[in-house]
Amino acid sequence: DAGVIQSPRHEVTEMGQEVTLRCKPISGHNSLFWYRQTMMRGLELLIYFNNNVPIDDSGMPEDRFSAKMPNASFSTLKIQPSEPRDSAVYFCASSPGGGSSYNEQFFGPGTRLTVL
Amino acid sequence: GQSLEQPSEVTAVEGAIVQINCTYQTSGFYGLSWYQQHDGGAPTFLSYNGLDGLEETGRFSSFLSRSDSYGYLLLQELQMKDSASYFCAVSGNTPLVFGKGTRLSVIA
């Protein structure tokens, strides 16, 4: 069975450009999480969804960041406009459901974003 | 809010045992999880403790003391492939909050 799929794996863009990261969770998983990882701040939860509904977006750093989950098999994280400080590895993760299943999350390979 | 403390780096010899400690402060605590991440890779789940005590999975064990807000990951019979970063994470009012990670280097 395929794991969490993310695209692109690497993205290099210039400041001010729009960036869209994509994620396909594991089939049957009801919860989806977007994380950002940097050396300075570690692994930070940006937003998570249950059954395609955003539950908590308090980790989204600014209004430049937005996330959607139009259906159970697809989610996007958009940054518009991008800035150099957005450079990081962005991970998508999924878990079977809410509650205790949050503890075992399955991570995608990540998207390494570089904003010049 | 939630905060976690774990050592930033640990070095151990192949075949030895190493313990990585984690202390936490959180509201609405549900449990403590551990994840492994190799350089350039994604975090992968290792273990979860929802109750006090020791959980064993092969060479890895994890311990939790809720009264002390403390847990640890124990790695036995260390192998070179165990060189990675290890993260503790607490679940509470938010699904998972991760510590900054402990970089384990296994040397021959």
XYZ file of C-alpha atoms in Angstrom:
224
model
C 0.000 0.000 0.000
C 1.326 3.425 -0.901
C 2.265 5.728 1.909
C 1.640 9.444 2.064
C 2.553 11.058 -1.237
C 3.844 14.602 -1.507
C 4.751 16.701 -4.503
C 6.947 18.279 -5.499
C 9.872 16.810 -3.561
C 11.945 19.914 -4.135
C 10.859 23.427 -4.996
C 13.059 26.414 -5.653
C 11.308 29.697 -6.232
C 11.876 33.410 -6.002
C 10.554 35.696 -3.350
C 7.054 36.881 -4.125
C 6.052 33.839 -6.116
C 3.153 31.577 -5.221
C 4.022 28.094 -4.028
C 1.619 25.159 -3.874
C 2.501 21.959 -2.073
C 0.417 18.849 -2.561
C -0.378 15.839 -0.454
C -2.226 12.575 -0.898
C -2.866 10.846 2.445
C -3.024 7.114 2.993
C -6.328 5.755 1.781
C -8.793 5.374 4.642
C -7.031 7.823 6.934
C -9.374 10.498 8.222
C -6.866 12.961 9.668
C -4.288 14.990 7.787
C -1.558 17.218 9.176
C 0.790 19.780 7.654
C 4.131 20.396 9.395
C 7.105 22.636 8.765
C 10.613 21.665 9.853
C 13.582 24.003 10.241
C 16.781 23.763 12.225
C 15.815 26.728 14.356
C 12.199 25.918 15.136
C 12.113 22.155 14.780
C 8.965 20.370 13.647
C 5.918 22.620 13.879
C 2.293 21.722 13.283
C 0.756 24.222 10.873
C -2.788 22.907 10.449
C -4.739 19.685 10.648
C -7.942 18.323 9.175
C -10.447 15.693 10.301
C -12.716 14.293 7.616
C -11.608 17.086 5.275
C -12.580 19.815 7.757
C -9.874 22.130 9.144
C -9.816 21.713 12.917
C -6.965 23.917 14.070
C -4.966 26.342 11.950
C -3.402 28.237 14.838
C 0.037 27.082 13.709
C -0.213 28.794 10.346
C 2.367 31.550 10.662
C 0.727 34.254 8.578
C -2.150 34.987 6.261
C 0.199 34.232 3.399
C -0.299 30.571 4.257
C -3.494 28.717 3.395
C -4.480 25.067 3.242
C -7.366 23.199 1.714
C -8.638 19.663 1.651
C -11.287 19.428 -1.057
C -11.681 15.677 -0.657
C -10.412 12.750 1.380
C -7.512 12.022 -0.955
C -5.990 15.423 -1.587
C -4.757 18.477 0.271
C -2.783 21.565 -0.661
C -0.701 24.043 1.270
C -0.269 27.362 -0.475
C 2.104 30.207 0.260
C 1.386 33.491 -1.462
C 3.559 35.486 -1.684
C 6.555 33.403 -0.610
C 9.454 34.859 1.369
C 12.995 33.571 2.021
C 12.113 32.809 5.654
C 9.562 30.271 4.387
C 12.442 28.041 3.281
C 12.006 24.755 5.120
C 10.970 21.150 4.689
C 7.196 20.794 4.660
C 5.760 17.464 5.710
C 2.295 16.105 5.289
C 1.174 13.305 7.608
C -1.991 11.274 8.022
C -3.492 9.086 10.715
C -6.475 6.740 10.753
C -8.728 8.966 12.831
C -8.975 11.306 15.743
C -8.193 10.886 19.400
C -5.467 8.449 20.322
C -4.712 7.624 16.700
C -3.117 11.072 16.403
C -0.138 9.609 18.212
C 0.838 7.372 15.311
C 1.122 9.553 12.287
C 2.450 8.482 8.921
C 4.630 11.093 7.305
C 5.206 11.742 3.641
C 8.730 12.247 2.276
C 8.439 16.013 2.539
C 8.874 18.939 0.171
C 12.105 20.875 0.502
C 11.241 24.488 -0.280
C 13.873 27.093 -1.037
C 12.784 30.680 -1.544
C 15.498 32.874 -3.018
C 1.099 25.865 26.233
C 3.248 22.836 25.708
C 7.008 22.440 25.926
C 9.381 19.513 25.781
C 13.015 19.150 26.769
C 15.371 16.500 25.447
C 19.162 16.458 25.003
C 20.346 17.831 21.700
C 23.030 15.222 21.071
C 24.035 11.797 22.332
C 26.925 9.600 21.243
C 27.091 5.873 21.989
C 29.114 2.853 20.959
C 27.822 0.138 18.680
C 26.331 -2.702 20.712
C 25.756 -0.519 23.766
C 22.563 0.778 25.379
C 21.491 4.417 25.263
C 18.668 6.243 26.999
C 17.156 9.460 25.638
C 15.199 11.423 28.208
C 12.263 13.721 27.657
C 10.538 16.023 30.110
C 7.415 17.895 29.206
C 4.948 20.528 30.290
C 1.533 20.389 28.772
C -2.158 20.802 29.396
C -4.616 18.051 28.680
C -1.959 15.332 28.444
C -2.931 12.156 26.627
C 0.374 10.446 25.990
C 3.993 10.517 24.859
C 5.184 9.332 21.467
C 8.625 8.776 19.988
C 9.655 9.241 16.376
C 12.864 8.500 14.504
C 14.165 10.600 11.639
C 17.214 9.806 9.524
C 19.015 12.629 7.767
C 17.032 13.662 4.722
C 14.151 11.406 5.657
C 10.742 11.720 7.215
C 9.830 11.087 10.852
C 8.678 7.536 11.491
C 6.680 6.386 14.476
C 8.473 4.241 17.062
C 6.265 3.981 20.137
C 3.498 5.463 22.232
C 2.913 5.504 25.992
C -0.531 6.463 27.208
C -0.111 4.886 30.637
C 2.746 4.800 33.110
C 5.285 2.089 32.614
C 7.451 0.471 30.025
C 6.510 -0.458 26.466
C 8.875 -2.767 24.607
C 9.174 -3.191 20.864
C 12.163 -5.264 19.876
C 15.387 -3.427 20.668
C 13.488 -0.256 21.549
C 11.613 0.449 24.777
C 9.817 3.544 25.950
C 8.884 4.574 29.454
C 6.441 7.109 30.869
C 5.884 8.577 34.316
C 2.894 10.883 34.207
C 3.414 12.082 37.769
C 6.948 13.218 36.902
C 6.054 14.495 33.398
C 8.953 12.397 32.203
C 9.652 9.690 29.712
C 12.545 8.050 27.970
C 13.421 5.994 24.948
C 15.806 3.106 25.490
C 17.729 1.664 22.580
C 19.546 -1.614 23.133
C 22.175 -3.427 21.082
C 22.880 -0.271 19.166
C 23.570 -0.579 15.468
C 25.113 1.922 13.102
C 21.758 2.296 11.378
C 20.315 3.676 14.618
C 22.228 6.903 14.006
C 19.380 9.367 13.550
C 17.406 12.051 15.326
C 14.837 10.971 17.891
C 11.872 13.129 18.805
C 9.548 12.887 21.740
C 6.079 14.296 21.160
C 3.159 14.935 23.475
C -0.498 14.777 22.608
C -2.908 16.892 24.546
C -5.049 19.802 23.515
C -3.261 19.681 20.166
C -2.610 16.400 18.343
C 1.161 16.285 18.610
C 3.764 18.749 19.771
C 7.323 17.660 19.028
C 10.495 18.260 20.976
C 13.548 19.657 19.203
C 15.013 16.192 18.819
C 18.081 14.316 20.024
C 20.722 13.514 17.466
C 22.148 10.068 18.206
C 25.502 9.155 16.759
C 26.512 5.505 16.978
C 30.242 4.961 16.707
C 32.231 1.784 16.167
